[in-house]
Structures are given as structure tokens and as C-alpha cells.
Short mmCIF file of C-alpha atoms and ligand atoms in Angstrom, two decimals:
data_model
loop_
_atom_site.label_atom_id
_atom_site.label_comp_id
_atom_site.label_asym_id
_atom_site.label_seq_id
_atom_site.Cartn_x
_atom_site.Cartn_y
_atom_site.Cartn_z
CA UNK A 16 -8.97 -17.39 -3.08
CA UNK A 17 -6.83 -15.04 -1.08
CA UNK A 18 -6.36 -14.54 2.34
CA UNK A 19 -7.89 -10.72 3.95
CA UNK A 20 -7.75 -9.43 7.18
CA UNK A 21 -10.41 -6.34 7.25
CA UNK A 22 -10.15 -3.46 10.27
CA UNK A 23 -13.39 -1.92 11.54
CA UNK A 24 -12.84 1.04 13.73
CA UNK A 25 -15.15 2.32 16.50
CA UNK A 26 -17.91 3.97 13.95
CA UNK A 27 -18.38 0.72 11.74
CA UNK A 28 -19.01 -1.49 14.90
CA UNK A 29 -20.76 1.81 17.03
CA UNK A 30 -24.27 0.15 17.26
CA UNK A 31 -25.60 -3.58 17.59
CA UNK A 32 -27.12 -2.27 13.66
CA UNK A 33 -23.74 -1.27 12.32
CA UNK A 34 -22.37 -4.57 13.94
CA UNK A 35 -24.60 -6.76 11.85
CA UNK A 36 -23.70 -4.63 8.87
CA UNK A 37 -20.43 -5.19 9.47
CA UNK A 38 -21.20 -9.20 9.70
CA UNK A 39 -22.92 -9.09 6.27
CA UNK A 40 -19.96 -7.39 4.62
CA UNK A 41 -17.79 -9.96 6.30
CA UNK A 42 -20.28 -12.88 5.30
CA UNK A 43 -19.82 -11.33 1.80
CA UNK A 44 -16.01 -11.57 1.38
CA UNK A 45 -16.56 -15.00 2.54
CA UNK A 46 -19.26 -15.41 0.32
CA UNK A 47 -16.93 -14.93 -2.98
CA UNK A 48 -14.36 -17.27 -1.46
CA UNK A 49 -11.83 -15.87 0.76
CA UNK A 50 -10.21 -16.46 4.26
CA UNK A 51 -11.05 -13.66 6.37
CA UNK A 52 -9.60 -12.67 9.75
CA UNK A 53 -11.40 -9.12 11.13
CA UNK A 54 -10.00 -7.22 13.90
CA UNK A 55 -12.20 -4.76 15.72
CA UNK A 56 -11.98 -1.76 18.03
CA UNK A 57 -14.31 -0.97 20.63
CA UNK A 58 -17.65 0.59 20.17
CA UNK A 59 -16.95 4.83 19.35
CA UNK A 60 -16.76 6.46 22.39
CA UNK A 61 -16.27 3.37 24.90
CA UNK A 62 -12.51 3.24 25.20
CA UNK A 63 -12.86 7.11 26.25
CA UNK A 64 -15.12 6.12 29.21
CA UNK A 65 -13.05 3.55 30.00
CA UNK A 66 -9.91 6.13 30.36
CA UNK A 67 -12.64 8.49 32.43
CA UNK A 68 -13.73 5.87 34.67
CA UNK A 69 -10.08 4.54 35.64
CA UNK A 70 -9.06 8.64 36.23
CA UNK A 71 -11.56 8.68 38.88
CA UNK A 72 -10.13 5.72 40.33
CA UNK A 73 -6.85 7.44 40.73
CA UNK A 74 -5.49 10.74 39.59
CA UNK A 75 -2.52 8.63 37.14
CA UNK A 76 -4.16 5.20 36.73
CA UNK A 77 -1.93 2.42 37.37
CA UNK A 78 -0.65 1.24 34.18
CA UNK A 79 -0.97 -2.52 34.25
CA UNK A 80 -4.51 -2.16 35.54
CA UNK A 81 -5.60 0.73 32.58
CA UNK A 82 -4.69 -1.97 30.53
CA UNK A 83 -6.56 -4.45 32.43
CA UNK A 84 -9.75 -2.07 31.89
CA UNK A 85 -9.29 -0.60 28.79
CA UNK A 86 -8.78 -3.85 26.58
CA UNK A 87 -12.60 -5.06 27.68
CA UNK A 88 -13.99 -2.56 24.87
CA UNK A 89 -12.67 -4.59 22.39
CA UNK A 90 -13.61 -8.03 24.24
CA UNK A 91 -17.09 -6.67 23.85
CA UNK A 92 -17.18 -6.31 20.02
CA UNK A 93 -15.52 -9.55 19.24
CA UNK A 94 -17.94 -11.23 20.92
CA UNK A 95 -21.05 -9.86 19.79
CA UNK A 96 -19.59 -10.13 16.11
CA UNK A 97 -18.88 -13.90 16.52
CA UNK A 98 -22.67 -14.07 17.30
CA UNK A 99 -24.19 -11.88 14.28
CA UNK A 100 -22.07 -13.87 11.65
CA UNK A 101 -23.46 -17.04 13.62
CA UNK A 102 -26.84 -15.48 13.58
CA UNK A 103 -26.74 -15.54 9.40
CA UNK A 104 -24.90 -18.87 9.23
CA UNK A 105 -21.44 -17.93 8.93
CA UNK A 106 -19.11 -19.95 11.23
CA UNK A 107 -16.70 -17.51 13.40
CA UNK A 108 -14.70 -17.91 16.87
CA UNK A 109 -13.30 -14.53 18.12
CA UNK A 110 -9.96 -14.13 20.23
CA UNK A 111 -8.63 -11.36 22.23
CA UNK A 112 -4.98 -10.25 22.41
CA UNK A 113 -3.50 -12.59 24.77
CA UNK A 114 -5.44 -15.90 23.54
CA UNK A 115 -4.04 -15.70 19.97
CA UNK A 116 -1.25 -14.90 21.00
CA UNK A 117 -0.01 -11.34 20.04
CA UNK A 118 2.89 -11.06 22.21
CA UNK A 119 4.32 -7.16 23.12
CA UNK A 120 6.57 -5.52 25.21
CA UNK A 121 6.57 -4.13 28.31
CA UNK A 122 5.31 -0.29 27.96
CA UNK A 123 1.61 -0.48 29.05
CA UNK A 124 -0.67 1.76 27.54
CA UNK A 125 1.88 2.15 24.26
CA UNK A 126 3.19 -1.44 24.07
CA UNK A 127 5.08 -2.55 20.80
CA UNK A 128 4.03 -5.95 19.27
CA UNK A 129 7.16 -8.39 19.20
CA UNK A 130 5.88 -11.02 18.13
CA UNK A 131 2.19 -13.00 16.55
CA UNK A 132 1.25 -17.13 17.48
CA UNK A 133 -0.57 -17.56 13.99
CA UNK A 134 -1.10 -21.02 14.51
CA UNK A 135 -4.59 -21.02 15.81
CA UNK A 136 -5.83 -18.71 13.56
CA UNK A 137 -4.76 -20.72 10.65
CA UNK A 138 -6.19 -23.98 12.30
CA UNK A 139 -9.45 -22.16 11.97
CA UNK A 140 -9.32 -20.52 8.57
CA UNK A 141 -8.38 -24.16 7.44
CA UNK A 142 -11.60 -25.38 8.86
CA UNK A 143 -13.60 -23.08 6.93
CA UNK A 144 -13.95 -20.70 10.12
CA UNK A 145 -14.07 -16.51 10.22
CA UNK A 146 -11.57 -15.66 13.03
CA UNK A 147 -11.98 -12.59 14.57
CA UNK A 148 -8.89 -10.64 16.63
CA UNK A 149 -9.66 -8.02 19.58
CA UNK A 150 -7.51 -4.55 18.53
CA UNK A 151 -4.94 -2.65 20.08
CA UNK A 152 -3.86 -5.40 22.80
CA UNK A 153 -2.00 -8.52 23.32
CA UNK A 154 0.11 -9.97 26.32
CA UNK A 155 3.22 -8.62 27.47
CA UNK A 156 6.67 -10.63 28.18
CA UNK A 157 5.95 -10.52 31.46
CA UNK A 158 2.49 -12.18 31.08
CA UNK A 159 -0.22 -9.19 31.56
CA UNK A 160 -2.66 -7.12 29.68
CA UNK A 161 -1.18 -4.66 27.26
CA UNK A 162 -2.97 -2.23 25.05
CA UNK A 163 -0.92 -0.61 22.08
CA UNK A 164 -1.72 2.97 22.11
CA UNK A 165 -4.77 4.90 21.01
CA UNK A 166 -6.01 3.95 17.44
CA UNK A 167 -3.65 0.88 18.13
CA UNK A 168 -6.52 -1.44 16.18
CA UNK A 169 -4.95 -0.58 13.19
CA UNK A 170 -1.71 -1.77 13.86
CA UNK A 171 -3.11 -4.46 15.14
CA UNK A 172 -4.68 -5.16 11.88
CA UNK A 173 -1.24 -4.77 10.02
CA UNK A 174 0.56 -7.05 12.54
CA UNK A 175 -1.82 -9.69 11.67
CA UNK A 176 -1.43 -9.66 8.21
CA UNK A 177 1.94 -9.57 8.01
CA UNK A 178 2.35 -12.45 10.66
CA UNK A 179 -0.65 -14.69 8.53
CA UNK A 180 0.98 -13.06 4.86
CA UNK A 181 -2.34 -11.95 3.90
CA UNK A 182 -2.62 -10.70 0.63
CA UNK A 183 -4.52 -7.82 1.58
CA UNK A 184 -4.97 -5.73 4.86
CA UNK A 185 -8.29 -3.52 4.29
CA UNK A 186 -8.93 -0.36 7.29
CA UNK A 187 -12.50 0.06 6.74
CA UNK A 188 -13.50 3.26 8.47
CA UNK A 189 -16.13 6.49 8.25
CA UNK A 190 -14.03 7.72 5.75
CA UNK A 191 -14.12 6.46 2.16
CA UNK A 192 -10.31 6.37 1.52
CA UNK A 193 -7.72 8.72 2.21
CA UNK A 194 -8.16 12.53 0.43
CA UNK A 195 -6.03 15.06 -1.07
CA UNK A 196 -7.25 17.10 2.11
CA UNK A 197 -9.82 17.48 4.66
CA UNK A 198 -13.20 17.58 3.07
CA UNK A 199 -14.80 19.53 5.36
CA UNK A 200 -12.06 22.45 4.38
CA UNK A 201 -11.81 22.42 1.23
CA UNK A 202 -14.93 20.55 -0.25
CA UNK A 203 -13.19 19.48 -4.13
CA UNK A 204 -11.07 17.49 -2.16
CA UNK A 205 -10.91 14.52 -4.11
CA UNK A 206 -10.24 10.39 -3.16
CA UNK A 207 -7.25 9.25 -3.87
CA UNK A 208 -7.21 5.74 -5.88
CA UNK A 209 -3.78 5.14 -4.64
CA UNK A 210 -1.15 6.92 -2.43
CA UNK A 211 2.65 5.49 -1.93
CA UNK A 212 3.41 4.66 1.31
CA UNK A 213 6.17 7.20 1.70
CA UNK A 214 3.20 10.03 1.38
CA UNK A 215 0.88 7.84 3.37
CA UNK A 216 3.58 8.06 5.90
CA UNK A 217 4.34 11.74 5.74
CA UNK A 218 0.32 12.34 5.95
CA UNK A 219 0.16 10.67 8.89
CA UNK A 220 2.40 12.32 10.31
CA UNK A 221 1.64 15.86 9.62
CA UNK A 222 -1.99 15.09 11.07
CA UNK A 223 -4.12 13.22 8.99
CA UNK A 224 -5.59 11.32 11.21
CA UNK A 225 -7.14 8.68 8.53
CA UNK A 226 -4.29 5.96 10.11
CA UNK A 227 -2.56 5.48 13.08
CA UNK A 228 1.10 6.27 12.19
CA UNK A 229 2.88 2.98 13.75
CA UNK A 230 0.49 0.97 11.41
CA UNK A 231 2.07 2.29 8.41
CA UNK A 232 5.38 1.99 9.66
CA UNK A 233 4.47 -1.50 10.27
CA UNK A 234 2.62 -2.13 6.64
CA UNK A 235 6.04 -0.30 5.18
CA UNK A 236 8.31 -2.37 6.94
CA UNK A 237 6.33 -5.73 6.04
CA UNK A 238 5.30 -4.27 3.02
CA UNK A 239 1.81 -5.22 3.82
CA UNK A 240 -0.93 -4.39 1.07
CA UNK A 241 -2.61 -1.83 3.16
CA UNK A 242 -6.05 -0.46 1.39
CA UNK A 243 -8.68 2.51 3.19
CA UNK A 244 -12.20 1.99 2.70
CA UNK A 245 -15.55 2.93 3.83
CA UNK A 246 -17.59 0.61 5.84
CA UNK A 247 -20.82 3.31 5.46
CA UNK A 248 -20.95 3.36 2.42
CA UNK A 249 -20.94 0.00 -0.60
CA UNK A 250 -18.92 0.22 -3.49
CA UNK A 251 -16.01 1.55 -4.29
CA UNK A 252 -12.35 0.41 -3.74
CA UNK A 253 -10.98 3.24 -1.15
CA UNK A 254 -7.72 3.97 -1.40
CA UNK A 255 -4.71 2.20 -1.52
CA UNK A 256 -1.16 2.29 -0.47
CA UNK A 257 1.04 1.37 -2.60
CA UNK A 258 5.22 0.72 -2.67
CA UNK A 259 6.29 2.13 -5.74
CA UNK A 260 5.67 5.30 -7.59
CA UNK A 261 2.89 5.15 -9.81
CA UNK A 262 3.47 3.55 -13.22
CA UNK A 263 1.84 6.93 -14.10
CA UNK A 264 4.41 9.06 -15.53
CA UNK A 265 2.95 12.64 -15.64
CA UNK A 266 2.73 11.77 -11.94
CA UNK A 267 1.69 15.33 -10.30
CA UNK A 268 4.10 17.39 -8.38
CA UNK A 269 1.85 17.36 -5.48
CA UNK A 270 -0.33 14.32 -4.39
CA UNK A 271 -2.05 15.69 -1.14
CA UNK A 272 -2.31 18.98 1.97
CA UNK A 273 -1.76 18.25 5.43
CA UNK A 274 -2.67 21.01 8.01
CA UNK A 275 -2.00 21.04 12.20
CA UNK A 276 -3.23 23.61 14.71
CA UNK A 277 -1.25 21.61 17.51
CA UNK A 278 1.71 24.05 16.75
CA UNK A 279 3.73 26.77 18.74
CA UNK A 280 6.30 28.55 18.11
CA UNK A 281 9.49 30.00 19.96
CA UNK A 282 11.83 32.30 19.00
CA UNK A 283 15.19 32.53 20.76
CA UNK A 284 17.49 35.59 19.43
CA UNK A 285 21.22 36.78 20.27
CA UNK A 286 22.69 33.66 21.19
CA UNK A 287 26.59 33.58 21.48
CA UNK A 288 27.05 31.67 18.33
CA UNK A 289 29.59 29.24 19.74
CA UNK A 290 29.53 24.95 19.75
CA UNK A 291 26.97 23.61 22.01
CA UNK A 292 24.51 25.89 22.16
CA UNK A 293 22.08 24.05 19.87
CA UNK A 294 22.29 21.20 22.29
CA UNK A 295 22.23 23.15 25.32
CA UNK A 296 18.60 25.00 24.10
CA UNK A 297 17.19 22.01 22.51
CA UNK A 298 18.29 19.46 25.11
CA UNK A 299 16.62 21.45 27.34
CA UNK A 300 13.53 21.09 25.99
CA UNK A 301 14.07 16.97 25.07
CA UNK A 302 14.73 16.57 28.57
CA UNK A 303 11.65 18.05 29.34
CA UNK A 304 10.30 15.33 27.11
CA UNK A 305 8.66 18.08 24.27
CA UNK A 306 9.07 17.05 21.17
CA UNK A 307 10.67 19.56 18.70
CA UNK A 308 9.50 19.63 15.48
CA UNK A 309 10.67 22.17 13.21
CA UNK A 310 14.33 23.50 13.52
CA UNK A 311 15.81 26.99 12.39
CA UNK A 312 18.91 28.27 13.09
CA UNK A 313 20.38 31.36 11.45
CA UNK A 314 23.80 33.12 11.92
CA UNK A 315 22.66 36.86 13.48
CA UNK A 316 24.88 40.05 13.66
CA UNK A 317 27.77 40.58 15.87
CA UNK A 318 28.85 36.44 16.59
CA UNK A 319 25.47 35.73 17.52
CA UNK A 320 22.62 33.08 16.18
CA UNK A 321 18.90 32.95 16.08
CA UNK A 322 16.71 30.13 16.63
CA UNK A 323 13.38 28.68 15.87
CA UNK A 324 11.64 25.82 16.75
CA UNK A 325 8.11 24.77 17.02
CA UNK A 326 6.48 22.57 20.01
CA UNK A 327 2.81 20.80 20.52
CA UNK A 328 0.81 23.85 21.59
CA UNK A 329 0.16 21.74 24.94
CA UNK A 330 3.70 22.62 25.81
CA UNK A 331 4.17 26.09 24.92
CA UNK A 332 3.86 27.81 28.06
CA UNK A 333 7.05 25.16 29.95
CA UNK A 334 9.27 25.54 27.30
CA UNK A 335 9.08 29.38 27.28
CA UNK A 336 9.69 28.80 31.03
CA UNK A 337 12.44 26.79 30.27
CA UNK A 338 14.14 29.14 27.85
CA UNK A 339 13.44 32.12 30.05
CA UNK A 340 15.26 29.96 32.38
CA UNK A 341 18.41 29.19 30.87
CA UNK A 342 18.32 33.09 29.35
CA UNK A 343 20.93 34.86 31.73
CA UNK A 344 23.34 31.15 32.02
CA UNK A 345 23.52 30.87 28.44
CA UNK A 346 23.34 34.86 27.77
CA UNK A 347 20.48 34.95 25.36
CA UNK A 348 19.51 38.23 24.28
CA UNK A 349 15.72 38.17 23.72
CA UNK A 350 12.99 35.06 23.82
CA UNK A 351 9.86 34.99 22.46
CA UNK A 352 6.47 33.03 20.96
CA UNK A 353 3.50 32.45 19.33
CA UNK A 354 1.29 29.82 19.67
CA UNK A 355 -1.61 30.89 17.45
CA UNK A 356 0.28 29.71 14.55
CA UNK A 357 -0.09 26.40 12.41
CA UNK A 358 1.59 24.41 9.94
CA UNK A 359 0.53 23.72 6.54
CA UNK A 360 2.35 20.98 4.80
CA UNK A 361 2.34 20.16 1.05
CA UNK A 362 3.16 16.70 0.14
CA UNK A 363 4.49 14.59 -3.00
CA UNK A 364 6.10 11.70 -4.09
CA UNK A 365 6.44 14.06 -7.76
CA UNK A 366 8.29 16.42 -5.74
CA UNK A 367 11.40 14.61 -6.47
CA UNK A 368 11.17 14.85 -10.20
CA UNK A 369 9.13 18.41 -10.48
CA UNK A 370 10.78 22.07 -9.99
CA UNK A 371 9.19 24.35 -8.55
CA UNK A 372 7.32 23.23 -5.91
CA UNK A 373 8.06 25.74 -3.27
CA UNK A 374 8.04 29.00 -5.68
CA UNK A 375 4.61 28.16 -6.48
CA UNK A 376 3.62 27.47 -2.66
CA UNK A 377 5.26 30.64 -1.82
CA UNK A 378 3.47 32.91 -4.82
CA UNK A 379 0.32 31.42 -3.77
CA UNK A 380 0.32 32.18 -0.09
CA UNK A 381 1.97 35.78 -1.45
CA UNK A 382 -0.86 36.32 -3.72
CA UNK A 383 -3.47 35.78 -0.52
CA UNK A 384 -1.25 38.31 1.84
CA UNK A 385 -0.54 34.96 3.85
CA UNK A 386 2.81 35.70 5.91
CA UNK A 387 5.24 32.70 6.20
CA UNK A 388 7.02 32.45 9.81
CA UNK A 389 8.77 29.34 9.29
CA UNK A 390 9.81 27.05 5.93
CA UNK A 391 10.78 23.32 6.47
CA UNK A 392 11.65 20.95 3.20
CA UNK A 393 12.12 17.45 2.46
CA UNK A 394 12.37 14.98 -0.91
CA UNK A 395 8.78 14.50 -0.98
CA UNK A 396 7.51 17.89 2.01
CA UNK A 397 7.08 21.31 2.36
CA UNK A 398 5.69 23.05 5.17
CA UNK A 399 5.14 26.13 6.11
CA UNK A 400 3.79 27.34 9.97
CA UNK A 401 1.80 30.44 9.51
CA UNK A 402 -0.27 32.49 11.70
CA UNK A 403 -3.64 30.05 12.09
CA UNK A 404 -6.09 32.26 11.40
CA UNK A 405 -4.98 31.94 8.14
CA UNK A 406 -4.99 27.93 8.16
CA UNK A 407 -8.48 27.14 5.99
CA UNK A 408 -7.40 29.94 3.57
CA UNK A 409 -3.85 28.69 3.30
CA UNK A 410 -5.34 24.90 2.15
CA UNK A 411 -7.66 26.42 -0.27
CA UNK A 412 -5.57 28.33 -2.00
CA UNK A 413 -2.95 25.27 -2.04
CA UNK A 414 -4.90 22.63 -3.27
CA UNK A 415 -6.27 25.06 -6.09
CA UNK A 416 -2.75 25.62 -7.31
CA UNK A 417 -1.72 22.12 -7.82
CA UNK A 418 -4.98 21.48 -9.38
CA UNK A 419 -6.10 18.67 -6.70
CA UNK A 420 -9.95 19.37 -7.18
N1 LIG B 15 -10.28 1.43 20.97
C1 LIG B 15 -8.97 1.97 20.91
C2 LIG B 15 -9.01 3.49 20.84
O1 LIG B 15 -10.05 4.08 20.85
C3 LIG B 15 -8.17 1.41 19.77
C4 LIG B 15 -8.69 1.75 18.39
O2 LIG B 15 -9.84 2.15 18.23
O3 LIG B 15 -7.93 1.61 17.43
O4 LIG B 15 -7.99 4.09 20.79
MG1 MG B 16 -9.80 3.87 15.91
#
């Protein structure tokens, strides 16, 4: 008998139906004799209209209140579940955040979890019972309403098991398990039976959107058993994350492609190549709160240096503002951007052990005519930001030459 916690997300509790499907795969796990605690998010689509109906409340909603609103779409599911495992004879109390208690900082609206009372939840497991945890909220230090951030369920769902040392934490979703790309780009995409967390981690990260990124943070730092599965679909055992490398020697250079259109890029040339200047450009833009993500900086002619960097697309058009700003202080000879471009990432735990890797990413994007603006590297990453019309193309052409299909 082992202790679960199972995740369903907004699509696998979206209708009173897919609520009592979700019972009966509960009432099954219980059925072959485990302890299970579920956590829930709200219905698809209702934590949206909850942000929509506060914004026309006030232009920047007060942040203790949003909270106050937006947890109810979870209150609503862990209710109703409660009653559909009732309804076919399977015992089950639900909680929300604050009454279990999972205890949080103070940042409303993208609150950290500190700390998890497991106490009454094992009370109930012990008496035979299913206990069932609102999502993405839990009390603050100061005593109110906090919600964790958007997809926070899932860290949510991590914090639990970690807190209760459950042998498995299962994120059942509308996807069945985590691929080596976007399906609906390049259609061999395949399941992956297992991924390491390190790559689950960079995924995430470069904008696979399959889980939020604190929760595997949280499962690495716990080392929580964290498995992806479908709650559509029966059978199969998703995909799961695992700590070590696979036993697997011939382990593949390349394990999965990550792609983001929320990319621009700025270009800042003939800079007086003297200390400070990196901090003076980029600190501009931190201050701005933008986050940077790619970095190049390249000696020019004549004692001056070049850089790159990208930004979110959303904040393009202030930091070429801000640049153009600090042109004539700093004596910058020439800015300029794109933000039609995106960035393609290749990923790999095999990386580390394989040669190699980035002449045959660069050949293949050479044999398509694909220009490469930008190059970034780490153990287990590359990426490359190229023009996005060329993004679909770019993943094709990858996943073909490292033989993911
Ligand atoms: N309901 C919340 C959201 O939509 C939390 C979650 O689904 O994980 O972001
Ligand atoms: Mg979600």
C-alpha cells in the first residue's frame, strides 16, 4: 500500500461528467489499496473570469482581495468532488488552503509555500478517508487568503507530497505525459517513458507548458516522485521524472525540442568597451523589471563592444526606449531590434557525454537556409533564436536529426 497524491488540472475536473470521472479513477486507486490525497484546480476557464470580473472592479485589483476571489474556483471543485466519491461510496472530506493548513508568504497573487500542517490529513487517511486539497492557495503569515501563481495547483500538489512523503505525486492532465515536442508541430513526436528532472526543468523553462516551473523546482528539491499522465484517456503510465540518468547507456544525445515565440531581440553596437558598461545597459533594463534572457557580448573594432540580448516580446518596445535613452550618456553608436524572432532550444541530459551536438544543430538549420541570430549553450541546452517564421520548420527539421520520431 503506498501513499499517492494525484493533481487534476482545470480540463480533468471542466464538467460535473469529467468530475465524476475523475471520482471513479480516484475510487480506483483506492480500490487496489492505497491512501490517496487529490488536489484540484478550478473548473478550465473559471479562474480567468474570476481575474476579468475583479479587473472591472478596479483597474489593478487589490491584491489581498484577488486572492480573496480567485481561490473560490478551487473551493468549488473540492466540494463537488467530496460529493461524487460519496455518491459511489467512497468516503472523502475536502479542505481548502487555509483549513489544512498550507501556510505561505506574504506576496499575494505569487505567494511561496513555507510551510504544510499534515496532521489532519493523516488523521483522515488513517481512518480510511480520501482527503481532498483546494490548489494554488493557502494562508499567509499574516493570516489571509493567498493564491500561488497561475498553474500554482501543481505545486500545490508537490508541496503536499513532500510534506505527507508520498511515494508518488501523479499531474494528471489533457496531455498524456510529457513529449519530445509539441504534437501539434511536429506530429512523430513521441511520449517520453521517463525524463530526468534536470531536462524536465530546462523544458519548463524554455516553454513547455506541460508543468508549472516552481513545481519542479519543488519535486527536485524534495526529490518528490513526480509522474505526467492523462486523465482523458485509461491506460498507460505517462511520463515520469526521474533523478538520475537513465540506467540506459546508449542514452541519446538529445532527449526533447523546446520552442518560444515570446522572444525579442535588441542589438546594441559601438559601445566604448570599458568596465561597467554591461551593468550600466543591462541594469537598465532589470530596473525596469524585464527579464533578460539571452546574453551576447562581443569585442567590436576600434575599443568598442557589441551586445545582444533578448526580452519577452511584451517588453520590446520600453527597452528599445530605454536604450535609445541612455544612447548619447553612454555614447552608443547604433541600437536596434527584432521582435519577430524566436528561440528554438534543443535539450539533453546525453549532451554531457555526446560530441557534436551543436555541429549537427547548426548543419541542419544550414541545410534548410534557416539563419541563426543568436547561439546560447549549456551542459545539457542549446538554443538558438531565429527569425520565427522559420520556428515550425526549425523543430521539424531538429527532431528528425536526432531521430526523436
Ligand atoms: N486555477 C489556477 C489557474 O488557473 C491554478 C491552476 O489551475 O493550477 O491558474
Ligand atoms: Mg492548471
Amino acid at each position: 500500500m503506498a501513499l499517492i497524491v494525484q493533481k487534476y488540472g482545470g480540463t480533468s475536473v471542466g464538467s460535473a461528467e469529467r468530475i465524476k470521472n475523475v471520482a471513479k479513477r480516484v475510487a480506483k486507486t483506492r480500490a487496489e489499496g492505497h491512501d490517496v490525497v487529490v488536489v484540484v484546480s478550478a473548473m478550465s476557464g473559471e479562474t480567468n473570469r474570476l481575474v476579468a470580473l475583479a479587473h472591472e472592479m478596479q483597474d489593478t485589483p487589490d491584491p489581498r482581495e484577488l486572492d480573496v476571489v480567485l481561490a473560490t474556483g478551487e473551493q468549488v471543485t473540492i466540494g463537488l468532488l467530496a460529493m461524487a466519491l460519496k455518491n459511489i461510496g467512497v468516503d472523502a472530506k475536502s479542505y481548502t488552503g487555509w483549513q489544512v493548513a498550507v501556510k505561505t508568504d506574504t506576496a499575494h497573487t505569487k505567494a511561496r509555500i513555507e510551510e504544510i500542517d499534515g496532521d489532519k490529513m493523516r488523521d483522515d487517511l488513517k481512518a480510511g478517508r480520501v482527503v481532498i486539497v483546494a490548489g494554488f492557495q493557502g494562508i499567509s503569515s499574516e493570516g489571509n487568503i493567498a493564491t500561488l501563481g497561475r498553474g500554482g495547483s501543481d505545486t500545490s500538489a508537490v508541496a503536499l507530497a513532500a510534506a505527507l512523503g508520498a511515494d508518488e505525486c501523479q499531474i494528471y492532465t489533457d496531455v498524456d505525459g510529457v513529449y519530445t515536442t509539441d504534437p501539434r508541430v511536429v506530429p512523430e513526436a513521441k511520449c517520453l517513458d521517463t525524463i530526468t528532472f534536470e531536462e524536465m526543468l530546462e523544458l519548463a523553462s524554455l516553454g513547455s507548458k506541460v508543468l508549472q516551473i516552481r513545481s519542479v523546482e519543488f519535486a527536485g528539491k524534495y526529490k518528490v516522485r513526480l509522474r505526467v499522465l492523462s486523465s482523458l484517456q485509461d491506460g498507460g503510465n505517462g511520463t515520469l521524472i526521474t533523478f538520475e540518468e537513465d540506467e540506459n547507456m546508449e542514452k541519446a544525445a538529445v532527449t526533447g525540442i523546446a520552442f518560444d515565440k515570446n522572444q525579442a531581440r535588441i542589438n546594441v553596437r559601438g559601445v566604448p568597451d570599458k568596465p561597467g558598461v554591461a551593468y550600466q545597459l543591462i541594469g537598465a533594463v532589470a530596473d525596469a523589471n524585464v527579464e533578460v534572457d539571452m546574453i551576447i557580448q562581443n569585442i567590436g573594432s576600434e575599443g568598442t563592444t557589441d551586445f545582444s540580448f533578448t526580452v519577452p516580446r511584451g517588453d520590446y518596445k520600453q527597452t528599445m526606449e530605454l536604450m535609445r535613452n541612455l544612447q548619447d550618456s553612454i555614447g552608443v553608436a547604433d541600437v536596434s531590434g527584432d521582435d519577430a524572432v524566436c528561440k528554438v532550444s534543443v535539450v539533453g541530459v546525453g549532451m554531457r557525454s555526446h560530441v557534436g551536438v551543436a555541429a549537427k544543430i547548426f548543419r541542419s538549420l544550414a541545410e534548410e537556409g534557416i539563419n541563426i541570430q543568436m547561439i546560447s549553450t549549456s551542459e545539457i541546452k542549446v538554443s538558438v533564436l531565429i527569425d520565427e517564421k522559420y520556428m515550425e520548420l526549425a523543430t521539424r527539421v531538429l527532431h528528425k536529426a536526432f531521430n526523436l520520431g
